[in-house]
Coordinates of C-alpha atoms and ligand atoms in Angstrom, one line a residue:
Chain N
M186 CA 0.1 0.0 0.0
D187 CA 1.5 3.3 -1.1
I188 CA 1.4 6.4 1.2
W189 CA 1.7 9.7 -0.6
N190 CA 3.5 11.7 2.0
R191 CA 5.0 9.1 4.4
H192 CA 7.0 11.8 6.3
I193 CA 3.9 13.4 7.5
E194 CA 1.2 10.8 7.3
C195 CA 3.2 8.3 9.5
M196 CA 4.7 11.0 11.7
D197 CA 5.3 10.4 15.4
R198 CA 2.3 11.9 17.1
D199 CA 4.5 14.1 19.6
E200 CA 6.2 15.6 16.5
L201 CA 2.8 16.1 15.0
K202 CA 1.5 18.0 18.0
R203 CA 4.4 20.1 17.9
I204 CA 3.7 21.1 14.3
Q205 CA 0.0 21.6 15.1
S206 CA 1.0 23.9 18.0
E207 CA 3.1 26.1 15.9
R208 CA 0.4 26.4 13.2
I209 CA -2.5 27.2 15.6
V210 CA -0.4 30.0 17.1
E211 CA 0.2 31.5 13.7
T212 CA -3.5 31.0 12.6
V213 CA -5.0 32.6 15.7
E214 CA -2.7 35.6 15.2
R215 CA -3.5 35.8 11.8
V216 CA -7.3 35.8 12.1
Y217 CA -7.2 38.2 15.2
F218 CA -5.3 40.8 13.2
N219 CA -6.9 40.3 9.7
V220 CA -10.5 39.5 10.4
P221 CA -12.5 41.9 12.3
Y222 CA -15.2 39.4 13.0
Y223 CA -12.9 36.9 14.7
R224 CA -11.3 39.8 16.6
H225 CA -14.6 41.0 18.0
K226 CA -15.6 37.5 18.9
M227 CA -12.3 36.9 20.8
Q228 CA -12.5 40.2 22.5
E229 CA -16.1 39.5 23.7
A230 CA -14.8 36.1 25.0
G231 CA -12.0 37.9 26.7
I232 CA -9.1 36.0 24.8
G233 CA -6.2 37.7 23.1
P234 CA -3.9 35.7 20.8
E235 CA -1.3 35.6 23.5
K236 CA -3.6 33.2 25.4
V237 CA -3.1 30.5 22.7
K238 CA 0.5 29.1 23.1
S239 CA -0.1 25.5 21.9
I240 CA -2.9 23.3 20.4
D241 CA -4.0 22.5 24.0
D242 CA -5.2 26.0 24.4
L243 CA -7.6 25.7 21.5
W244 CA -10.6 25.0 23.8
K245 CA -10.6 28.5 25.0
L246 CA -11.7 29.9 21.6
P247 CA -15.3 30.6 20.6
F248 CA -16.9 28.4 18.0
T249 CA -17.5 29.3 14.4
T250 CA -20.9 28.2 12.8
K251 CA -22.3 28.2 9.2
Q252 CA -24.3 31.1 10.4
D253 CA -21.1 33.1 11.0
L254 CA -20.3 32.5 7.3
R255 CA -23.7 33.5 6.2
D256 CA -23.6 36.7 8.3
N257 CA -20.4 37.6 6.6
Y258 CA -21.6 36.8 3.2
P259 CA -19.8 36.8 0.7
F260 CA -16.1 37.7 1.7
G261 CA -16.3 39.0 5.3
L262 CA -14.4 36.2 6.8
F263 CA -11.5 36.1 4.4
A264 CA -8.2 36.7 6.0
V265 CA -6.2 38.0 3.0
P266 CA -6.9 40.8 0.4
M267 CA -8.9 39.8 -2.5
T268 CA -5.7 40.1 -4.8
E269 CA -4.4 37.1 -3.1
I270 CA -7.6 34.9 -3.7
V271 CA -7.4 32.7 -6.8
R272 CA -10.3 30.7 -6.5
I273 CA -13.9 31.0 -5.0
H274 CA -16.3 28.0 -4.3
G275 CA -19.4 27.9 -2.5
S276 CA -21.8 25.5 -0.9
S277 CA -25.3 24.8 -2.6
G278 CA -27.1 26.8 -0.3
T279 CA -30.4 25.0 -0.3
T280 CA -31.4 27.1 2.8
G281 CA -30.9 30.8 2.4
K282 CA -27.6 32.2 1.1
P283 CA -24.7 30.0 0.1
T284 CA -21.5 29.9 2.1
V285 CA -18.5 31.2 0.2
V286 CA -15.0 30.0 0.4
G287 CA -11.9 31.8 -1.0
Y288 CA -8.7 30.0 -1.7
T289 CA -5.1 31.5 -2.1
R290 CA -2.6 29.9 -4.4
D291 CA -1.0 28.2 -1.4
D292 CA -4.4 26.9 -0.3
I293 CA -4.9 25.3 -3.8
A294 CA -1.5 23.7 -3.4
I295 CA -2.4 22.2 0.1
W296 CA -5.7 21.1 -1.1
S297 CA -4.1 19.3 -4.0
E298 CA -1.6 17.7 -1.5
V299 CA -4.4 16.4 0.8
M300 CA -6.4 15.1 -2.2
A301 CA -3.3 13.4 -3.4
R302 CA -3.0 11.6 0.0
T303 CA -6.7 10.7 -0.4
L304 CA -6.5 9.1 -3.8
T305 CA -3.3 7.3 -2.7
C306 CA -5.1 6.1 0.2
A307 CA -7.7 4.7 -2.2
G308 CA -4.9 2.7 -4.0
A309 CA -4.7 5.2 -6.9
N310 CA -1.5 6.2 -8.6
R311 CA -0.2 7.6 -11.9
N312 CA -1.4 4.4 -13.8
D313 CA -5.0 5.1 -13.0
F314 CA -7.8 6.6 -15.0
I315 CA -10.0 8.8 -12.6
Q316 CA -13.5 9.5 -13.8
I317 CA -14.7 12.3 -11.8
A318 CA -18.5 12.3 -11.8
Y319 CA -18.8 14.9 -9.0
G320 CA -20.2 18.2 -10.2
Y321 CA -17.8 20.8 -11.3
G322 CA -18.5 24.4 -10.6
L323 CA -19.1 26.1 -7.3
F324 CA -19.3 22.8 -5.5
T325 CA -15.9 21.7 -4.4
G326 CA -16.3 18.1 -5.3
G327 CA -15.3 18.2 -9.1
L328 CA -12.3 20.4 -8.9
G329 CA -11.0 19.0 -5.6
L330 CA -10.7 15.5 -7.0
H331 CA -9.4 17.0 -10.2
Y332 CA -6.5 18.7 -8.8
G333 CA -5.5 15.7 -6.6
G334 CA -5.9 13.3 -9.5
E335 CA -3.4 15.5 -11.5
K336 CA -1.1 15.8 -8.6
I337 CA -0.6 12.1 -8.3
G338 CA -0.1 11.9 -12.0
A339 CA -3.4 9.9 -12.9
S340 CA -5.2 10.4 -16.0
V341 CA -8.2 12.6 -15.1
I342 CA -11.5 12.3 -16.9
P343 CA -13.4 15.4 -15.9
I344 CA -16.9 14.3 -17.0
S345 CA -18.6 16.0 -14.2
G346 CA -22.1 14.8 -12.9
G347 CA -25.2 13.5 -14.6
N348 CA -25.8 11.9 -18.0
T349 CA -25.6 8.4 -16.6
R350 CA -25.6 6.7 -20.1
R351 CA -22.6 8.6 -21.1
Q352 CA -20.7 8.0 -17.9
I353 CA -21.1 4.2 -18.5
Q354 CA -19.9 4.6 -22.1
I355 CA -16.9 6.7 -21.1
M356 CA -16.1 4.4 -18.3
H357 CA -16.0 1.4 -20.8
D358 CA -14.4 3.2 -23.7
F359 CA -11.6 5.0 -21.7
G360 CA -11.1 2.1 -19.2
S361 CA -11.6 4.2 -16.1
T362 CA -10.1 2.4 -13.1
V363 CA -11.4 4.8 -10.3
I364 CA -14.8 6.5 -10.1
A365 CA -15.5 9.5 -7.9
C366 CA -19.0 10.5 -7.1
T367 CA -21.7 10.4 -4.3
P368 CA -22.5 6.8 -3.0
S369 CA -26.2 7.1 -4.1
Y370 CA -25.0 7.9 -7.6
A371 CA -22.6 4.9 -7.5
L372 CA -25.7 2.7 -6.9
Y373 CA -27.4 4.4 -9.9
L374 CA -24.4 3.7 -11.9
A375 CA -24.3 0.1 -10.8
E376 CA -27.8 -0.4 -12.2
A377 CA -27.1 1.5 -15.3
M378 CA -24.1 -0.8 -15.9
I379 CA -26.2 -3.8 -15.7
E380 CA -28.8 -2.2 -18.0
S381 CA -26.2 -1.3 -20.5
G382 CA -25.8 -4.9 -21.3
I383 CA -22.0 -4.7 -21.3
S384 CA -20.3 -7.3 -19.3
R385 CA -18.6 -6.3 -16.1
D386 CA -15.4 -8.0 -17.4
E387 CA -15.2 -5.3 -20.1
F388 CA -14.8 -2.6 -17.4
K389 CA -11.5 -1.8 -15.7
L390 CA -13.1 -0.2 -12.7
K391 CA -11.3 -1.2 -9.5
A392 CA -12.1 1.4 -6.9
G393 CA -14.5 4.4 -6.1
V394 CA -14.0 7.3 -3.9
F395 CA -17.4 8.3 -2.4
G396 CA -18.4 11.2 -0.2
A397 CA -20.5 14.4 0.1
E398 CA -23.3 12.6 1.8
P399 CA -23.7 10.2 4.7
W400 CA -23.8 6.4 3.8
T401 CA -23.8 3.3 5.7
E402 CA -21.6 0.2 6.0
N403 CA -24.5 -1.7 4.4
M404 CA -24.6 0.6 1.5
R405 CA -20.9 0.1 0.9
R406 CA -21.3 -3.6 0.8
E407 CA -24.0 -3.2 -1.8
I408 CA -21.8 -0.9 -3.9
E409 CA -18.8 -3.2 -3.6
D410 CA -21.0 -6.2 -4.6
K411 CA -22.7 -4.5 -7.4
L412 CA -19.9 -2.6 -9.0
K413 CA -17.2 -5.2 -7.9
I414 CA -14.9 -2.4 -6.6
K415 CA -13.2 -1.3 -3.5
A416 CA -15.5 1.6 -2.0
I417 CA -13.6 4.2 -0.2
D418 CA -15.3 6.7 1.9
I419 CA -13.9 10.3 1.7
Y420 CA -14.9 13.2 3.8
G421 CA -14.6 17.0 3.5
L422 CA -16.7 20.1 3.5
S423 CA -16.3 23.1 1.5
E424 CA -16.0 25.5 4.4
V425 CA -13.0 23.7 5.7
M426 CA -11.5 22.9 2.3
G427 CA -13.6 20.5 0.2
P428 CA -13.0 16.8 -0.3
G429 CA -9.5 15.8 1.1
V430 CA -10.1 16.6 4.7
A431 CA -10.1 12.9 5.6
S432 CA -10.1 9.6 3.7
E433 CA -10.2 6.0 4.4
C434 CA -7.2 3.9 3.5
L435 CA -7.6 0.4 2.1
V436 CA -7.9 -1.0 5.5
Q437 CA -11.3 0.6 5.7
E438 CA -11.5 1.0 9.5
G439 CA -12.0 4.7 9.6
L440 CA -11.0 7.9 7.7
H441 CA -7.5 9.4 8.3
I442 CA -7.8 13.1 8.8
S443 CA -4.9 15.3 7.4
E444 CA -4.3 16.6 10.9
D445 CA -1.4 18.7 9.9
H446 CA -3.8 20.9 8.2
F447 CA -7.2 20.3 9.9
Y448 CA -7.4 19.9 13.6
P449 CA -10.4 17.9 14.8
E450 CA -12.2 18.0 18.0
I451 CA -15.5 16.2 19.2
I452 CA -18.0 18.1 21.2
D453 CA -21.3 17.5 22.9
P454 CA -23.7 19.5 20.5
E455 CA -25.8 20.5 23.5
T456 CA -23.3 21.5 26.2
L457 CA -20.5 22.3 23.6
E458 CA -18.0 20.7 25.9
V459 CA -15.0 18.9 24.4
L460 CA -15.7 15.1 24.8
P461 CA -13.0 12.6 26.1
E462 CA -11.2 10.6 23.4
G463 CA -13.4 7.9 21.8
S464 CA -16.7 9.6 22.4
M465 CA -19.4 10.0 19.8
G466 CA -20.3 13.7 19.2
E467 CA -20.2 16.5 16.8
L468 CA -17.1 17.1 14.7
V469 CA -15.4 20.5 15.0
F470 CA -12.4 21.5 12.7
T471 CA -9.9 24.3 13.0
T472 CA -7.8 24.9 10.0
L473 CA -4.0 25.0 10.6
T474 CA -2.7 26.4 7.3
K475 CA -5.4 27.9 5.4
E476 CA -4.8 31.5 4.3
G477 CA -8.1 32.4 2.4
L478 CA -10.7 31.5 4.8
P479 CA -9.2 30.2 8.1
L480 CA -11.8 28.7 10.4
I481 CA -11.4 28.4 14.2
R482 CA -13.4 25.7 15.8
Y483 CA -15.9 25.3 12.9
R484 CA -19.0 23.1 14.0
T485 CA -19.6 20.7 11.1
R486 CA -22.8 19.2 12.4
D487 CA -21.4 15.8 11.4
L488 CA -21.5 13.2 14.1
T489 CA -18.6 10.8 14.5
R490 CA -16.0 9.7 16.9
L491 CA -12.1 9.7 16.7
N492 CA -9.6 7.0 17.0
Y493 CA -6.0 7.8 17.8
G494 CA -4.7 4.2 17.5
R495 CA -2.2 3.5 14.8
C496 CA -3.8 2.0 11.7
K497 CA -2.7 -1.2 10.1
C498 CA -1.7 0.7 7.0
G499 CA 1.1 2.5 8.9
R500 CA -0.4 6.0 9.0
S501 CA -0.5 7.6 12.3
M502 CA -3.0 10.4 11.4
V503 CA -6.2 10.2 13.6
R504 CA -9.1 8.2 12.1
M505 CA -12.8 9.3 12.3
D506 CA -15.7 6.9 12.0
K507 CA -17.8 7.0 9.1
C508 CA -20.3 9.8 9.9
I509 CA -23.5 8.4 11.3
G510 CA -25.4 11.4 10.1
R511 CA -25.7 15.2 10.4
S512 CA -27.2 16.7 13.4
D513 CA -29.3 18.8 10.8
D514 CA -30.7 15.5 9.2
M515 CA -31.7 14.2 12.7
L516 CA -35.5 14.0 12.8
I517 CA -37.3 14.2 16.1
I518 CA -40.3 11.9 15.8
R519 CA -42.6 11.9 18.8
G520 CA -39.6 13.1 20.9
V521 CA -37.2 10.2 19.6
N522 CA -34.2 11.1 17.7
L523 CA -33.9 9.3 14.3
F524 CA -31.4 9.3 11.7
P525 CA -32.1 8.2 8.2
S526 CA -29.0 6.0 8.2
Q527 CA -30.7 3.8 11.0
I528 CA -33.5 3.0 8.8
E529 CA -31.0 2.0 6.1
S530 CA -29.4 -0.4 8.4
V531 CA -32.6 -2.1 9.4
L532 CA -33.4 -2.5 5.6
L533 CA -30.1 -4.1 4.7
E534 CA -30.4 -6.7 7.4
M535 CA -33.5 -8.0 5.7
S536 CA -33.8 -10.0 2.5
G537 CA -36.5 -9.5 0.1
I538 CA -36.4 -5.8 -0.1
K539 CA -33.8 -3.3 -1.6
P540 CA -32.0 -0.7 0.4
H541 CA -33.7 2.1 -1.5
Y542 CA -36.3 4.0 0.5
Q543 CA -38.2 7.1 1.1
L544 CA -39.5 8.2 4.4
I545 CA -42.4 10.3 4.5
V546 CA -43.0 12.3 7.8
D547 CA -46.4 14.0 8.4
R548 CA -48.4 15.3 11.3
V549 CA -51.9 14.2 11.6
N550 CA -54.0 15.4 14.6
N551 CA -50.9 16.7 16.3
L552 CA -49.2 13.1 16.1
D553 CA -46.2 12.4 13.9
T554 CA -46.8 9.8 11.4
L555 CA -44.0 7.9 9.5
E556 CA -44.4 6.1 6.3
L557 CA -41.5 4.1 4.7
K558 CA -41.8 3.2 1.0
V559 CA -39.4 0.3 0.1
E560 CA -38.8 -1.5 -3.0
V561 CA -39.5 -5.2 -3.3
D562 CA -36.5 -7.2 -4.5
E563 CA -37.4 -8.9 -7.9
D564 CA -35.3 -11.9 -7.0
F565 CA -37.4 -12.5 -3.9
F566 CA -40.8 -11.7 -5.3
L567 CA -42.8 -14.9 -6.2
D568 CA -46.5 -14.5 -6.5
K569 CA -47.9 -14.9 -3.1
I570 CA -49.8 -12.1 -1.3
S571 CA -49.1 -13.8 2.0
Q572 CA -45.4 -13.6 1.4
L573 CA -45.4 -10.0 0.7
E574 CA -47.5 -9.3 3.7
T575 CA -45.3 -11.3 5.9
L576 CA -42.3 -9.3 4.5
R577 CA -44.1 -6.0 5.2
M578 CA -45.0 -7.0 8.8
K579 CA -41.5 -8.3 9.5
L580 CA -40.1 -5.0 8.3
Q581 CA -42.5 -3.0 10.6
D582 CA -41.6 -5.2 13.3
N583 CA -37.8 -4.8 12.9
L584 CA -38.1 -1.1 12.6
Q585 CA -40.2 -0.9 15.7
S586 CA -37.7 -3.0 17.8
S587 CA -34.5 -1.2 16.6
L588 CA -35.8 2.3 16.4
G589 CA -38.4 2.3 19.0
L590 CA -40.8 3.9 16.5
G591 CA -43.9 2.6 14.7
I592 CA -43.4 3.1 11.0
K593 CA -46.1 2.1 8.3
V594 CA -44.3 0.3 5.5
T595 CA -45.6 0.5 2.0
L596 CA -44.1 -1.8 -0.7
V597 CA -43.6 -0.1 -4.0
E598 CA -42.3 -1.0 -7.4
P599 CA -38.6 -0.5 -8.1
K600 CA -36.9 2.6 -9.6
I601 CA -39.7 4.9 -8.6
L602 CA -37.8 6.0 -5.4
G603 CA -35.5 8.8 -6.4
R604 CA -31.9 7.6 -6.9
S605 CA -31.4 11.1 -7.9
E606 CA -28.2 12.0 -9.6
G607 CA -26.9 14.0 -6.7
K608 CA -27.7 13.9 -3.1
S609 CA -30.5 11.5 -2.6
N610 CA -33.8 12.7 -1.3
R611 CA -34.7 10.0 1.1
V612 CA -36.7 11.9 3.6
I613 CA -39.8 14.1 2.9
D614 CA -40.9 16.1 6.0
K615 CA -44.3 17.4 5.5
R616 CA -44.7 18.7 9.0
K617 CA -45.4 22.3 9.5
F618 CA -43.9 23.8 12.6
Chain H
M1415 CA -48.1 -30.5 -17.1
I1416 CA -46.6 -27.4 -15.2
I1417 CA -47.5 -24.1 -16.9
P1418 CA -45.4 -21.0 -16.5
Q1419 CA -47.4 -18.0 -15.4
L1420 CA -46.2 -14.3 -15.1
S1421 CA -46.6 -12.6 -11.7
I1422 CA -46.4 -8.9 -11.6
F1423 CA -46.1 -6.8 -8.6
L1424 CA -48.3 -3.8 -8.6
E1425 CA -48.6 -0.8 -6.4
N1426 CA -52.1 0.1 -5.7
K1427 CA -52.5 3.2 -7.6
S1428 CA -54.5 4.0 -10.7
G1429 CA -53.4 3.2 -14.1
R1430 CA -50.7 0.7 -13.3
L1431 CA -52.7 -2.3 -14.5
T1432 CA -53.5 -0.2 -17.7
E1433 CA -49.7 0.3 -18.2
V1434 CA -48.8 -3.4 -18.0
L1435 CA -51.6 -4.3 -20.5
E1436 CA -50.5 -1.5 -22.9
A1437 CA -46.8 -2.6 -22.8
L1438 CA -48.0 -6.1 -23.7
G1439 CA -50.5 -4.8 -26.3
K1440 CA -48.0 -2.8 -28.0
E1441 CA -45.9 -5.9 -28.8
N1442 CA -49.1 -7.8 -29.8
I1443 CA -48.8 -10.2 -26.9
R1444 CA -52.0 -12.2 -26.5
I1445 CA -53.3 -12.8 -23.0
I1446 CA -54.8 -16.2 -22.4
A1447 CA -55.8 -15.9 -18.8
L1448 CA -55.7 -13.0 -16.4
S1449 CA -56.3 -12.7 -12.7
V1450 CA -55.7 -9.9 -10.2
A1451 CA -55.2 -10.4 -6.3
D1452 CA -55.1 -7.3 -4.2
T1453 CA -54.9 -6.0 -0.7
S1454 CA -55.4 -2.4 0.2
E1455 CA -51.7 -1.9 -0.1
F1456 CA -50.6 -3.6 -3.4
G1457 CA -51.6 -6.2 -5.8
I1458 CA -50.3 -9.1 -7.9
L1459 CA -51.4 -9.6 -11.4
R1460 CA -51.2 -13.0 -12.9
L1461 CA -51.1 -13.8 -16.5
I1462 CA -50.7 -16.7 -18.8
V1463 CA -49.4 -15.8 -22.1
P1464 CA -47.9 -17.8 -25.1
D1465 CA -44.4 -16.7 -24.7
P1466 CA -43.8 -15.9 -21.0
D1467 CA -40.1 -15.2 -21.4
R1468 CA -40.6 -12.6 -24.0
A1469 CA -43.3 -10.9 -21.9
R1470 CA -41.2 -11.0 -18.9
A1471 CA -38.4 -9.4 -20.8
L1472 CA -40.5 -6.7 -22.1
L1473 CA -42.0 -5.8 -18.7
K1474 CA -38.6 -5.8 -17.0
E1475 CA -37.6 -3.2 -19.5
Q1476 CA -40.4 -1.1 -18.4
H1477 CA -39.2 -1.5 -14.8
F1478 CA -42.0 -3.7 -13.5
T1479 CA -41.2 -6.2 -10.8
V1480 CA -42.1 -9.4 -12.6
N1481 CA -41.3 -13.1 -12.1
I1482 CA -42.4 -16.4 -13.5
S1483 CA -44.3 -18.7 -11.2
E1484 CA -45.7 -22.2 -11.9
V1485 CA -49.4 -23.3 -11.9
I1486 CA -51.2 -26.3 -13.1
S1487 CA -54.5 -26.3 -14.9
V1488 CA -57.4 -28.7 -15.8
R1489 CA -60.4 -28.7 -17.9
T1490 CA -63.8 -29.8 -16.4
P1491 CA -67.4 -29.5 -17.2
N1492 CA -68.7 -26.1 -16.5
E1493 CA -70.4 -27.0 -13.2
A1494 CA -69.5 -26.5 -9.5
Q1495 CA -69.7 -30.1 -8.6
H1496 CA -66.6 -30.7 -10.9
Y1497 CA -64.7 -28.0 -9.4
A1498 CA -65.5 -29.3 -5.9
R1499 CA -64.4 -32.7 -6.9
L1500 CA -60.9 -31.8 -8.0
L1501 CA -60.6 -29.6 -4.8
R1502 CA -61.6 -32.5 -2.7
I1503 CA -59.1 -34.9 -4.4
L1504 CA -56.4 -32.5 -3.3
S1505 CA -57.5 -31.7 0.1
D1506 CA -57.8 -35.6 0.9
L1507 CA -54.0 -35.6 0.1
D1508 CA -53.2 -32.6 2.2
I1509 CA -52.4 -30.6 -0.8
S1510 CA -53.5 -27.1 -0.3
V1511 CA -54.4 -24.6 -2.9
E1512 CA -52.7 -21.3 -2.6
Y1513 CA -55.0 -19.7 -5.1
T1514 CA -57.2 -20.5 -8.0
Y1515 CA -59.0 -18.8 -10.9
G1516 CA -60.9 -20.0 -14.0
F1517 CA -62.4 -19.0 -17.2
P1518 CA -65.0 -20.6 -19.4
H1519 CA -64.0 -22.4 -22.7
G1520 CA -67.2 -23.4 -24.6
K1521 CA -69.3 -25.6 -22.4
E1522 CA -66.3 -26.4 -20.2
A1523 CA -64.2 -24.5 -17.8
V1524 CA -60.5 -24.2 -17.5
I1525 CA -59.3 -24.0 -14.0
V1526 CA -55.8 -22.7 -13.0
L1527 CA -54.4 -23.8 -9.5
R1528 CA -51.3 -23.0 -7.6
C1529 CA -50.9 -25.8 -5.0
S1530 CA -48.5 -26.2 -2.2
N1531 CA -46.9 -29.0 -4.2
N1532 CA -47.7 -28.7 -7.9
E1533 CA -46.1 -32.0 -8.9
E1534 CA -47.9 -34.0 -6.3
A1535 CA -51.2 -32.3 -7.3
V1536 CA -50.5 -33.3 -11.0
K1537 CA -50.0 -37.0 -9.9
A1538 CA -53.1 -37.1 -7.8
L1539 CA -55.4 -35.6 -10.4
E1540 CA -54.0 -37.9 -13.1
N1541 CA -54.6 -40.8 -11.0
K1542 CA -58.3 -39.8 -10.9
N1543 CA -58.4 -39.3 -14.7
I1544 CA -58.9 -35.6 -14.6
E1545 CA -57.7 -33.9 -17.8
L1546 CA -54.6 -31.8 -17.2
L1547 CA -53.7 -29.1 -19.7
S1548 CA -50.2 -28.5 -20.8
A1549 CA -48.5 -25.2 -21.8
K1550 CA -48.9 -26.3 -25.5
D1551 CA -52.7 -26.7 -25.0
F1552 CA -53.0 -23.1 -23.6
K1553 CA -51.3 -21.8 -26.8
D1554 CA -54.2 -23.1 -28.8
F1555 CA -56.9 -21.3 -26.7
Ligands
ZN704 ZN1 -5.0 3.4 7.5

């Protein structure tokens, strides 16, 4: 297994901490003197930059949230003059204004470096053909992968998202070995590959790097079975950098965070206390080298936990678990916390149905109601009403026992539930608050 | 004596049955026998057609959930006592009938059955000299 930057990625953790401490001191000084918003926030909290002498002092600083980015839309949190900014990206901004991120030339170089680590983690090298089916544009997915792919010397195919038939054709004709897209789109591609009638042997695909939305271990298994590839989970968010913040290695036991550039903490989302090592909580990032948009203790809303043990691959960089969901996605149903990924886990433990679902939340007479639409697996479907009824009741029982919620299950025909070509729309909340 | 039958899963929403039949109609597929079983949530459409493999492929292309199941069929005079007699033969041997449907053919009736064990059912009915139909017989209907 190759490692892109062995010196850093396998570094002794004490040495790493020394680098992180040096960098946090510089970062805090930089934001204090260059970004009025951070300066005011720190002054309000009664903390000057002299109070931060090492990474151990980080907890003293106030958090930054997506709202802070919106309040400073578009460029208010940039820490360099606009003449230094060479690239601007933004989040999709489904609610309200998008969040805007600016990169200096050095930021782009570091982004390419961490993406090179990510792709090497997935087993890619200069011999590979990387088909980038993430969207290009303001979204960071496409260009992030693109620069990393070029950095490792692979042949990059910037096909961008959508047009599934063409994706399959290019994948076949160009001999793509690595695909980069969202996991839900990977499943969509798997089906399209079967429908194309071209035999799997005629494709050279061996790995996929998937991210930009939460997905479960079970979904990974389905992708690996159907596409016959190694499915690697990658993590990143545009505010922090884009893809490349963390990536699984081929061991697939957690995602290595590029800690020399992005410092992670886990906090309790309610009390905001830093939690002890190994606890599940909300992931918070501080950028250590970013110039354009440095972020101090940025709340990601992603829920995970950190593992500091050395990985079998040899890397010493801390590993985060696959995100179990976003605190934003969390539904509160009759007072019970529910993550859509929990539903998927229940579905995948059962035969007879496919892991594609749509959850419809509604409120009838002040009571939350849940309906889960799931597809019948054709290989399982015979022609007995009783068999289907049994399946439906069993799924209802399993959901009740593992989630503690009564959910009405409806069996539906396949391919109706959106395997949308981007983020999948698995939850429809019709409740009006 | 085992006859292949198409089983199609249908969501309970208007127009789905029409869409199945239109898809088959477009390709001039003849329907020999048809039955619908439904609950409040979903339904199963069962069809006997001359070339079930082709019909299945066609419906798969249209993204229907479709499978081929096996049934048996007999021809009896068009009177209740004859229907009752063959059900009695089966129940005496503890062979249960999962579902059944029929259609008239001249003065006779053609009965389709899915049994807990189709092979044993065939044997039992043949022993009692009941006329069983083959897939080929169906093509001539
Ligand atoms: Zn590793």
